[in-house]
mmCIF file of C-alpha atoms in Angstrom:
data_model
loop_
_atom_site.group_PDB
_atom_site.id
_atom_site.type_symbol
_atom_site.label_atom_id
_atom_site.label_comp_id
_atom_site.label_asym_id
_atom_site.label_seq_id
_atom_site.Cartn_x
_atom_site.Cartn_y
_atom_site.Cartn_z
ATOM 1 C CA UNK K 1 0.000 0.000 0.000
ATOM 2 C CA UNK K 2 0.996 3.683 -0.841
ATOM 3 C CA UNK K 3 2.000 6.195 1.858
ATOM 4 C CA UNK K 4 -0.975 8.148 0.434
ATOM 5 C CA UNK K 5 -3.566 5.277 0.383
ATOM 6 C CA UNK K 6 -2.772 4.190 3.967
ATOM 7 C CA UNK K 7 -2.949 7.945 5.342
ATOM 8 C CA UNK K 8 -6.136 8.025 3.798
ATOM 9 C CA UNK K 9 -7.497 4.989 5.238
ATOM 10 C CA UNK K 10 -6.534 6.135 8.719
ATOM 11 C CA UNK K 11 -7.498 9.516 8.450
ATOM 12 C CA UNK K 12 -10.931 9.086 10.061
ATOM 13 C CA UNK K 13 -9.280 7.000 12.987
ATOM 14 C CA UNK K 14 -6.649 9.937 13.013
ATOM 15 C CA UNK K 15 -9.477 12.084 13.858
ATOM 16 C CA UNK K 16 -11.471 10.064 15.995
ATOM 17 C CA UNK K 17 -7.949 9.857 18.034
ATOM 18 C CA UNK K 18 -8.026 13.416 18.673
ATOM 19 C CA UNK K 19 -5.512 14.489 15.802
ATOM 20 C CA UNK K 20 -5.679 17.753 13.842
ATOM 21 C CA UNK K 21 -7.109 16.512 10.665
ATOM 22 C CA UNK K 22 -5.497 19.763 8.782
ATOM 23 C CA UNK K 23 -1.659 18.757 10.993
ATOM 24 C CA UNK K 24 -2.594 14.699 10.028
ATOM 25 C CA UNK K 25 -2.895 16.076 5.919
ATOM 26 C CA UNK K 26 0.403 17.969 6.624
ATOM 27 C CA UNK K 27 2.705 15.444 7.550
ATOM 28 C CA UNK K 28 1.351 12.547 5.488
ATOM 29 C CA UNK K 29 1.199 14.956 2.574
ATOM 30 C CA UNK K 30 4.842 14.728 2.729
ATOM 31 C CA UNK K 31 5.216 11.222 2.775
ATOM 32 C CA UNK K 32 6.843 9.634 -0.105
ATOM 33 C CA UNK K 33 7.194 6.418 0.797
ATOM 34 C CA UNK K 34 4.935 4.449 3.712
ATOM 35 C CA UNK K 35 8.592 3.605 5.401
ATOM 36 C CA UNK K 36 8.480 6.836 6.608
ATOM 37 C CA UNK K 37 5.591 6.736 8.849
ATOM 38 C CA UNK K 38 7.069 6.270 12.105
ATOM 39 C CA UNK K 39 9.831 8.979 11.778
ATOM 40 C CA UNK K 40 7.524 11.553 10.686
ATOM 41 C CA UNK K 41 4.577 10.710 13.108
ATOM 42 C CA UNK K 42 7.262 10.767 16.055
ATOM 43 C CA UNK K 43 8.864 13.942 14.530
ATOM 44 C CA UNK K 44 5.301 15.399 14.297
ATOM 45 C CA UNK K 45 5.111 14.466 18.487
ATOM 46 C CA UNK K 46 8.426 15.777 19.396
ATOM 47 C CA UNK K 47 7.125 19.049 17.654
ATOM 48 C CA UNK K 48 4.484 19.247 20.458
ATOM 49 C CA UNK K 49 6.630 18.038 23.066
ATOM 50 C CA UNK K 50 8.655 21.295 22.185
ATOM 51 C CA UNK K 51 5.908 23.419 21.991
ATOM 52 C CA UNK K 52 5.279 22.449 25.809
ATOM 53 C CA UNK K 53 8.172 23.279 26.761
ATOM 54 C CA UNK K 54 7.419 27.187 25.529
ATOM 55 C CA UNK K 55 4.325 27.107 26.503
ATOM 56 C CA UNK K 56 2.859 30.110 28.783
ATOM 57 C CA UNK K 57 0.276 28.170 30.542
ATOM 58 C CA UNK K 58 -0.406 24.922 32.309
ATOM 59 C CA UNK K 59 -3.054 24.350 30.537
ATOM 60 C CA UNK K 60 -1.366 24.605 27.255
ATOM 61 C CA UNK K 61 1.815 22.853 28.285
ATOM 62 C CA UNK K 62 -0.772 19.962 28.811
ATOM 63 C CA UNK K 63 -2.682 20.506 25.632
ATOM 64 C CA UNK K 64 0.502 20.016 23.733
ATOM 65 C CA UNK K 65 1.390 16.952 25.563
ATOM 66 C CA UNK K 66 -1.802 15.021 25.056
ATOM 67 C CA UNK K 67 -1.416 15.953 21.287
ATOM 68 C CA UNK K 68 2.027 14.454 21.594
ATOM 69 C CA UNK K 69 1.149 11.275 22.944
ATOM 70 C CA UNK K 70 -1.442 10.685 20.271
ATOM 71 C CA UNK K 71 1.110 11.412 17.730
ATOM 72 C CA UNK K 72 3.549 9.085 19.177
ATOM 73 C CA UNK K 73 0.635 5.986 19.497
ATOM 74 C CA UNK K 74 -0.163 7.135 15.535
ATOM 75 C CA UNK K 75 3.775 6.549 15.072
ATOM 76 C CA UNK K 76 3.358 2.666 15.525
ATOM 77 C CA UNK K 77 0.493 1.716 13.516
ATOM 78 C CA UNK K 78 2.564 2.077 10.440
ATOM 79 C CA UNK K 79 6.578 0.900 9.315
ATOM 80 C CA UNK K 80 8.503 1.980 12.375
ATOM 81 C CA UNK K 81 12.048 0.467 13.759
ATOM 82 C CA UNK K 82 11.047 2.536 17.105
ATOM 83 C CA UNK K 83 7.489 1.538 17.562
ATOM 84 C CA UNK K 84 8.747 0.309 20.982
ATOM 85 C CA UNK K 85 10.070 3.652 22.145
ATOM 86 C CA UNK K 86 6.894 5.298 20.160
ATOM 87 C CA UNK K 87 4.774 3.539 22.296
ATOM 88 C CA UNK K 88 6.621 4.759 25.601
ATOM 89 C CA UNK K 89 6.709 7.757 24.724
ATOM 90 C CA UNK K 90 3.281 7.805 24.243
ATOM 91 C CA UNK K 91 2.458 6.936 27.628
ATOM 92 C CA UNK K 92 5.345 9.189 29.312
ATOM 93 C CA UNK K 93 3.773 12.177 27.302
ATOM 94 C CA UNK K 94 0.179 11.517 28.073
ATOM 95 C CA UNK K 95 0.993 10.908 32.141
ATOM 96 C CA UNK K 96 2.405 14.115 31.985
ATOM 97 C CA UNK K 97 -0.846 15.844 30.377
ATOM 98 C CA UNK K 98 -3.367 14.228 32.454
ATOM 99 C CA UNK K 99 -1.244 15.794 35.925
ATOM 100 C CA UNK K 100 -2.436 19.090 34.413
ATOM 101 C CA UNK K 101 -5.349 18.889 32.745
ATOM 102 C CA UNK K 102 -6.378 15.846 34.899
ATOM 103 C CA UNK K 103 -5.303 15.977 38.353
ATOM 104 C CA UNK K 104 -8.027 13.791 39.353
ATOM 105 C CA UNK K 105 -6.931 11.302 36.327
ATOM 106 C CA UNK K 106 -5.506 7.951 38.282
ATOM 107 C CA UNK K 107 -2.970 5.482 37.388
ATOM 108 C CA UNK K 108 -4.483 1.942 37.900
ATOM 109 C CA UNK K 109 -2.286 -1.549 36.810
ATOM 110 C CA UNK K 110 -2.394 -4.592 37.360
ATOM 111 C CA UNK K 111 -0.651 -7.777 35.952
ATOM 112 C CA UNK K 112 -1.700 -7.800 32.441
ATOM 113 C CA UNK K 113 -2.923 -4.233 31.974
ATOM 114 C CA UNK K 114 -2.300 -0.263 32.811
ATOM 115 C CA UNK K 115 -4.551 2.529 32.508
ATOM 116 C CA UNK K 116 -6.020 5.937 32.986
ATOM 117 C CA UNK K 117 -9.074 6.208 34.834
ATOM 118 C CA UNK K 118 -10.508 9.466 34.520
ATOM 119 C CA UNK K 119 -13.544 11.372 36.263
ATOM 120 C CA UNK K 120 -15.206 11.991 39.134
ATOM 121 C CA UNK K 121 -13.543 9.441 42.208
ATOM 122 C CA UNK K 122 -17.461 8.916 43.257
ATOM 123 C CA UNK K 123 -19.024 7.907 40.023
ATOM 124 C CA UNK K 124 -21.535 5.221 40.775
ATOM 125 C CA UNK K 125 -20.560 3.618 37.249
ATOM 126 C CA UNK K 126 -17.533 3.101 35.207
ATOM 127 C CA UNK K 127 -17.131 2.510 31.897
ATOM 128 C CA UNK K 128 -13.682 0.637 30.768
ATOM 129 C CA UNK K 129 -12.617 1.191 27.064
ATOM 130 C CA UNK K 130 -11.165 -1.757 25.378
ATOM 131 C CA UNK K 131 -8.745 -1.532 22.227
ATOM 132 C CA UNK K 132 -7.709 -3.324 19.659
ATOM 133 C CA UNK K 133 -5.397 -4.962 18.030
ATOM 134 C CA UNK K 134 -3.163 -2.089 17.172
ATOM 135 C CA UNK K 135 -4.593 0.731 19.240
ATOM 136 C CA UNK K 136 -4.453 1.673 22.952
ATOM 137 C CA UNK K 137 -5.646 4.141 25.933
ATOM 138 C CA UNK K 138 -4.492 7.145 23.900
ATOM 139 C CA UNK K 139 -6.616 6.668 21.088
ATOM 140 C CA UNK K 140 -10.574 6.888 21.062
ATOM 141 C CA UNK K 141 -10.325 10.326 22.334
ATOM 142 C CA UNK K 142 -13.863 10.629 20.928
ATOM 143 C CA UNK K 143 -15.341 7.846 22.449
ATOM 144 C CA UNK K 144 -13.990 8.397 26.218
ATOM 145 C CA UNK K 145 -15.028 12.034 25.845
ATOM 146 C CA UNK K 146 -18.543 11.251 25.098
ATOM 147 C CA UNK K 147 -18.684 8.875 27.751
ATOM 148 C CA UNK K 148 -17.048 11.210 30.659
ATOM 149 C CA UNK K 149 -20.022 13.823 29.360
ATOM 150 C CA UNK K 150 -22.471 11.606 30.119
ATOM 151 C CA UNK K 151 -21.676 10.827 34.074
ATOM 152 C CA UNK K 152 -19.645 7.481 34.555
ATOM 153 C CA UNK K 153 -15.835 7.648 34.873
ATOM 154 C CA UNK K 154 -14.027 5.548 32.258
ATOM 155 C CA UNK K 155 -11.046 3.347 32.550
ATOM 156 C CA UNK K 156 -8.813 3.877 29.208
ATOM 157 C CA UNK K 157 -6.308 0.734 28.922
ATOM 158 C CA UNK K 158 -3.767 -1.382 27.556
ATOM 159 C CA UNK K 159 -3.960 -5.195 27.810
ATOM 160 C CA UNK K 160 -1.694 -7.699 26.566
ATOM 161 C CA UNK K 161 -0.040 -6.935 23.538
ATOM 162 C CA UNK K 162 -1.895 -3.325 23.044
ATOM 163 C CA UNK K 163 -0.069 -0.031 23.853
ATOM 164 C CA UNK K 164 2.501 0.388 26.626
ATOM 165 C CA UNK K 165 2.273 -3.583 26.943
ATOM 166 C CA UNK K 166 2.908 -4.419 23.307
ATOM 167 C CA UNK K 167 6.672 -4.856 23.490
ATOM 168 C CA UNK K 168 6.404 -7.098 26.829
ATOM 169 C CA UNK K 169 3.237 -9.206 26.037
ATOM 170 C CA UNK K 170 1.514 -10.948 23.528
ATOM 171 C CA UNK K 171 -1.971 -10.764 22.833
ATOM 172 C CA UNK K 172 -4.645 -13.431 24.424
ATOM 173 C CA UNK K 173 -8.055 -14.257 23.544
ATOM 174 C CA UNK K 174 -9.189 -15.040 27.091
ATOM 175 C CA UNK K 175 -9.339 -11.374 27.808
ATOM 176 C CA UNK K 176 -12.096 -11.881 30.425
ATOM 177 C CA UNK K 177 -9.363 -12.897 32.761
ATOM 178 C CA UNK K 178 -7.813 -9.384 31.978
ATOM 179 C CA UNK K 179 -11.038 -7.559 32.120
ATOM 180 C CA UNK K 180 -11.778 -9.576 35.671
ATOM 181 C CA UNK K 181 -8.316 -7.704 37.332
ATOM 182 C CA UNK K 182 -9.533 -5.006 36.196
ATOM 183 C CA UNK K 183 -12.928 -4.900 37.364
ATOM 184 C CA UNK K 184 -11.350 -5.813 40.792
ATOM 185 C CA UNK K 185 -9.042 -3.042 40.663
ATOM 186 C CA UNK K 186 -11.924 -0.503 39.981
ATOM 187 C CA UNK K 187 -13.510 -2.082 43.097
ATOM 188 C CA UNK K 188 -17.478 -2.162 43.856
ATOM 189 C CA UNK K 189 -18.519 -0.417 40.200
ATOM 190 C CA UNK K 190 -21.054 -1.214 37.947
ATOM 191 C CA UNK K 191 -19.244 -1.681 35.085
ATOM 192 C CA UNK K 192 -19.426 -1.534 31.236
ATOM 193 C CA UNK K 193 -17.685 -2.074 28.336
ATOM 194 C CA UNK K 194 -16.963 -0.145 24.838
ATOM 195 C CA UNK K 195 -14.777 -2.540 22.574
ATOM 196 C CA UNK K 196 -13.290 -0.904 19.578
ATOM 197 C CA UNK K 197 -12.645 -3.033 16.595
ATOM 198 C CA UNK K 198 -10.363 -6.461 18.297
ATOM 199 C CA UNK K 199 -11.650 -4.946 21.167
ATOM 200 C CA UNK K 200 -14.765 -5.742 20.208
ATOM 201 C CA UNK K 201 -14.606 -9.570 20.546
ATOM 202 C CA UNK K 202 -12.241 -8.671 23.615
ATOM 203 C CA UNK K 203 -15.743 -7.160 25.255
ATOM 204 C CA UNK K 204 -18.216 -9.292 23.882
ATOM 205 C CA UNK K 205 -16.140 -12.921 25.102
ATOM 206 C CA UNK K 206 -15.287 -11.248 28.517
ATOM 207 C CA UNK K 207 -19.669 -9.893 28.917
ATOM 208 C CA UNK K 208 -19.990 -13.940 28.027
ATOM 209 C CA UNK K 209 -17.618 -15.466 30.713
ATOM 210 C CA UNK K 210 -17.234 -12.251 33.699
ATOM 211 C CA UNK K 211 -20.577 -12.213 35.254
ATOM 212 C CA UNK K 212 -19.617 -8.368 36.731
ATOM 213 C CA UNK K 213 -19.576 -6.784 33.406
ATOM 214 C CA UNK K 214 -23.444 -4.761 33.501
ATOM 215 C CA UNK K 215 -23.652 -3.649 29.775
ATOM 216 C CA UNK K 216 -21.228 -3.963 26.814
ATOM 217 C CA UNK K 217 -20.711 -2.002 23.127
ATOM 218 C CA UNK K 218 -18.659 -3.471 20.290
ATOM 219 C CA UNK K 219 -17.693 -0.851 17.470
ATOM 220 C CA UNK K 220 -16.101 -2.959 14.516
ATOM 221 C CA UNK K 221 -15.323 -5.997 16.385
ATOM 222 C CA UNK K 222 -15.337 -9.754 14.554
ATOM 223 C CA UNK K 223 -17.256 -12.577 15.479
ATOM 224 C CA UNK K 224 -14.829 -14.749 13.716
ATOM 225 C CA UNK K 225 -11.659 -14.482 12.240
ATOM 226 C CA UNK K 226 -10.708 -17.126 9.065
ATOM 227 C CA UNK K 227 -6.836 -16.818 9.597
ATOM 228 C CA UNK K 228 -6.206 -18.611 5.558
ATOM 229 C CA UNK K 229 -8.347 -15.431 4.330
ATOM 230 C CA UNK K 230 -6.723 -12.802 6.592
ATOM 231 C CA UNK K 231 -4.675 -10.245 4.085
ATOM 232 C CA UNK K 232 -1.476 -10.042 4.842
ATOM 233 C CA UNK K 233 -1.331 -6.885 6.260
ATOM 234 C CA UNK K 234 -3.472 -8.069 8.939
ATOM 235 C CA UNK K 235 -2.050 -11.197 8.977
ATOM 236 C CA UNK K 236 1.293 -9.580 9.856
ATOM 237 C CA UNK K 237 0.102 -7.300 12.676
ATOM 238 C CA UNK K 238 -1.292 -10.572 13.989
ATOM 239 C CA UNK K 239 1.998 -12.157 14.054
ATOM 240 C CA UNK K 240 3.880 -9.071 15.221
ATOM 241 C CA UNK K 241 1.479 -8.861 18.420
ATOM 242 C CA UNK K 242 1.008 -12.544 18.698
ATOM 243 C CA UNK K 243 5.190 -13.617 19.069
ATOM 244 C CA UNK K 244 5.112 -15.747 15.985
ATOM 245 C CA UNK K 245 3.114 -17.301 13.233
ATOM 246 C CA UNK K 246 2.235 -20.315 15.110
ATOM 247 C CA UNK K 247 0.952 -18.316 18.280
ATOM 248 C CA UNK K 248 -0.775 -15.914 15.883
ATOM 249 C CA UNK K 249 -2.534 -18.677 14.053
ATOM 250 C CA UNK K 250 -3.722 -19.984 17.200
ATOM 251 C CA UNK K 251 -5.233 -16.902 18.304
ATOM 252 C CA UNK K 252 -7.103 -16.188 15.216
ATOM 253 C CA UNK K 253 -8.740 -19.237 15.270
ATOM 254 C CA UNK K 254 -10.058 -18.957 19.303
ATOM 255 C CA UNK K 255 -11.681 -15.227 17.692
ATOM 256 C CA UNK K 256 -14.955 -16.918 17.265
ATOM 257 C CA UNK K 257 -18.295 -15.960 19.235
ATOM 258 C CA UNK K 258 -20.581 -18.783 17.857
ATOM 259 C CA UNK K 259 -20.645 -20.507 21.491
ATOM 260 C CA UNK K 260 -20.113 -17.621 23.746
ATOM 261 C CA UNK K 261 -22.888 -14.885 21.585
ATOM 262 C CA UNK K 262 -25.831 -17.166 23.855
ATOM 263 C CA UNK K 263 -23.887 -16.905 27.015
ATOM 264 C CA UNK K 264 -23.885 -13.132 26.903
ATOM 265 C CA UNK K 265 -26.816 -12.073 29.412
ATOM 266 C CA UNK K 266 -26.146 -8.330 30.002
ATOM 267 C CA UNK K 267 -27.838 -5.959 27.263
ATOM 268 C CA UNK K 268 -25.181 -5.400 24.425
ATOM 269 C CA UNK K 269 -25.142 -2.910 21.721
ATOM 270 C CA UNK K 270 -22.797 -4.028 18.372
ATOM 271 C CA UNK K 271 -22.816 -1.906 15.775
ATOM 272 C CA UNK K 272 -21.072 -2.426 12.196
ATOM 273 C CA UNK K 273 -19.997 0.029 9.010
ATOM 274 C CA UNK K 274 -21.068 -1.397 5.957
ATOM 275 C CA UNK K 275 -18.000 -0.293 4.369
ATOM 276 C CA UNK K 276 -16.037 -2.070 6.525
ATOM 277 C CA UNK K 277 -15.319 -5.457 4.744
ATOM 278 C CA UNK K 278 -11.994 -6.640 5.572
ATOM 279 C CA UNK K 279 -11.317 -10.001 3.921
ATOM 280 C CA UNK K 280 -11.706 -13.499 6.736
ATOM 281 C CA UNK K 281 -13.715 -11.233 9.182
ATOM 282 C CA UNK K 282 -17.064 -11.959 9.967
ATOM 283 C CA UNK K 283 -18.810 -8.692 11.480
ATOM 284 C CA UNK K 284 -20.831 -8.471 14.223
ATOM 285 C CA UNK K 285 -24.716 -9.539 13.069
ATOM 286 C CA UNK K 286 -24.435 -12.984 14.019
ATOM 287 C CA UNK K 287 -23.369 -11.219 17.988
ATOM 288 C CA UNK K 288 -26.380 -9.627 18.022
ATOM 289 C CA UNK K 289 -28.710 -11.806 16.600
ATOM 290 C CA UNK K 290 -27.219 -14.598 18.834
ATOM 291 C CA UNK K 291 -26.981 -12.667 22.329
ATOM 292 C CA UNK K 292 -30.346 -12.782 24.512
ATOM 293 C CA UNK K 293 -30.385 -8.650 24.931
ATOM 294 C CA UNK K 294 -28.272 -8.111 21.700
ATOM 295 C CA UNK K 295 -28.974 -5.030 19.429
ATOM 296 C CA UNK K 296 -27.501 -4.204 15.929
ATOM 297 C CA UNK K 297 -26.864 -1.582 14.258
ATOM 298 C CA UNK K 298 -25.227 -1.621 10.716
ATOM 299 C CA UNK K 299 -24.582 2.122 9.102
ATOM 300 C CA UNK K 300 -23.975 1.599 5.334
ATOM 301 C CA UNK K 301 -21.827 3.933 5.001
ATOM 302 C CA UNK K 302 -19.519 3.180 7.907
ATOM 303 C CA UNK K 303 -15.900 2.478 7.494
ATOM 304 C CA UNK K 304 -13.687 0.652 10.400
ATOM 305 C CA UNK K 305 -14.222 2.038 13.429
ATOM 306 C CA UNK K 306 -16.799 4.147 11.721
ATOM 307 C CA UNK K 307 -14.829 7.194 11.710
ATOM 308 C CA UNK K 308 -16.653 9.101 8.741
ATOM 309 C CA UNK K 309 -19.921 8.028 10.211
ATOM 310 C CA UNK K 310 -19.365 9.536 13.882
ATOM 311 C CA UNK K 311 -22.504 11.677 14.082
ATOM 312 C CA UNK K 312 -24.391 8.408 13.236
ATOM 313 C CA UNK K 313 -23.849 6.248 16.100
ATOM 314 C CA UNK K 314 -21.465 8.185 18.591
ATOM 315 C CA UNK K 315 -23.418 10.011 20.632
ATOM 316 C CA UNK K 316 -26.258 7.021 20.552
ATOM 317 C CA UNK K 317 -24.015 4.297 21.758
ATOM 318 C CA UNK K 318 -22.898 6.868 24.640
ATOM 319 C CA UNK K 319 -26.311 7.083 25.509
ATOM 320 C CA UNK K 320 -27.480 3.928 25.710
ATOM 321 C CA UNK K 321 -24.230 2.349 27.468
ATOM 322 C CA UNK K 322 -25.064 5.485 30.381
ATOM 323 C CA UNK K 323 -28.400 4.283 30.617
ATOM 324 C CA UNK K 324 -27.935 0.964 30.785
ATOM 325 C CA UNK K 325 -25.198 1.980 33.667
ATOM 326 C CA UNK K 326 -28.089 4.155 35.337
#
């Protein structure tokens, strides 16, 4: 794939993520080649991280850090020899925001994931953000925004293999025993879940086998995965995250919902872009139609992560997650 094709294709996400769409055109606009990704995103960061440093106020100090950090996560998702440090720096930089924009922002971990929870201490509900494959707790700037509007705190993360844990874990498909430390970390909650593409089946298979988890979304997530069909780009970011071909093989073929979709007894929301048809992935319809409270909603002209579609279903799935949480 082009430079130009892939910043396209991530543009929306870029957005959703909390980017400047008119700074994202910039700096892939002067991409020639896609091997440059990760230098210029994490040239593109460092510009913030300077920009904080001059900064006149606290507030904008922080502003420039949080931009940062999403600039830094952006530097891994495409060619980068320093996605490692990318991703570190990431977290550093966005630590360092949330102590000023954020005081109240706390640092929860555990032994397979680390996070941000953010809002009020005494919210009666908290909703917990799951990535996917790729992503991690400083994208979806969108979606935990919504949610914080709303009333319930929300606990951004990393689990294994996603974010700050990608270069010291692989990624698992029993993520309801990493959703369970979490939930007992948060402590006497009523909890939700928002999954966001392989976050998605992370959510839906840990609302089918954690009986504390209230109410669940899935935005793009598969109810299977058909690893021979897989393109290769997908196939490769399977095997990066995964430790190996074997492993990653493995894994794809446990990403199927077909016996846990029947188990799931909280209400759960999945909703689907009908744009988004990425070869050996079977969307979320048969989740829905399968789970005893299960609701779909399909926007035909939804990409992943239904980016160009936001108005559509953003606000809606906020809603209905809060009131579920209620």
């Amino acid at each position: 794939m082009s430079a130009t094709d892939f910043a396209a294709a991530n543009l929306s996400r870029a957005t959703g993520a909390g980017l400047d769409p008119h700074e994202y055109l910039r700096v892939t606009g002067e991409l020639t080649d896609l091997d440059q990704w990760g230098e210029a995103f994490m040239r593109a960061a460092r510009e913030h991280l300077a920009r904080a440093g001059q900064a006149a106020t606290a507030i904008s100090t922080g502003e420039h850090l949080r931009a940062a950090a999403r600039w830094f996560h952006f530097a891994t998702l495409g060619p980068n020899r320093q996605s490692a440090l990318a991703a570190a720096e990431a977290d550093t930089a966005m630590g360092r925001a949330l102590e000023l924009l954020e005081p109240q922002a706390r640092r929860i971990e555990g032994p397979g994931f680390t996070g941000w929870l953010h809002g009020p201490a005494d919210a009666a509900a908290t909703v917990v953000v799951v990535p996917g494959l790729d992503s991690g707790k400083e994208e979806f700037h969108d979606v935990v925004t919504a949610l914080l509007h709303r009333g319930p705190a929300v606990f951004a993360m990393d689990g294994p293999g996603q974010g700050a844990l990608a270069a010291t874990s692989t990624v698992r498909a029993d993520y309801h025993h990493v959703i369970g430390q979490v939930i007992d970390a948060l402590g006497p909650r009523n909890v939700g879940l928002v999954g966001l593409s392989l976050g998605g089946y992370y959510v839906a298979e840990s609302a089918a086998q954690e009986s504390r988890v209230a109410a669940a979304v899935t935005v793009s997530g598969p109810f299977r995965l058909h690893w021979d069909v897989l393109p290769p780009p997908v196939r490769d970011l399977l095997i990066q995250r995964a430790g190996g071909e074997e492993a990653a093989r493995r894994f794809a073929g446990q990403v199927d919902l077909s016996a846990l979709a029947p188990q799931i007894t909280c209400p759960l929301l999945v909703i689907d872009g009908g744009q988004d048809v990425i070869p050996g992935v079977t969307n979320g319809e048969p989740l829905a139609r399968l789970a005893p409270h299960g609701r779909y909603v399909s926007l035909p002209q939804g990409d992943h992560l239904l980016g160009n579609a936001r108005p559509d279903w953003l606000a809606t799935a906020a809603d209905w997650i809060s009131g579920a949480l209620a």
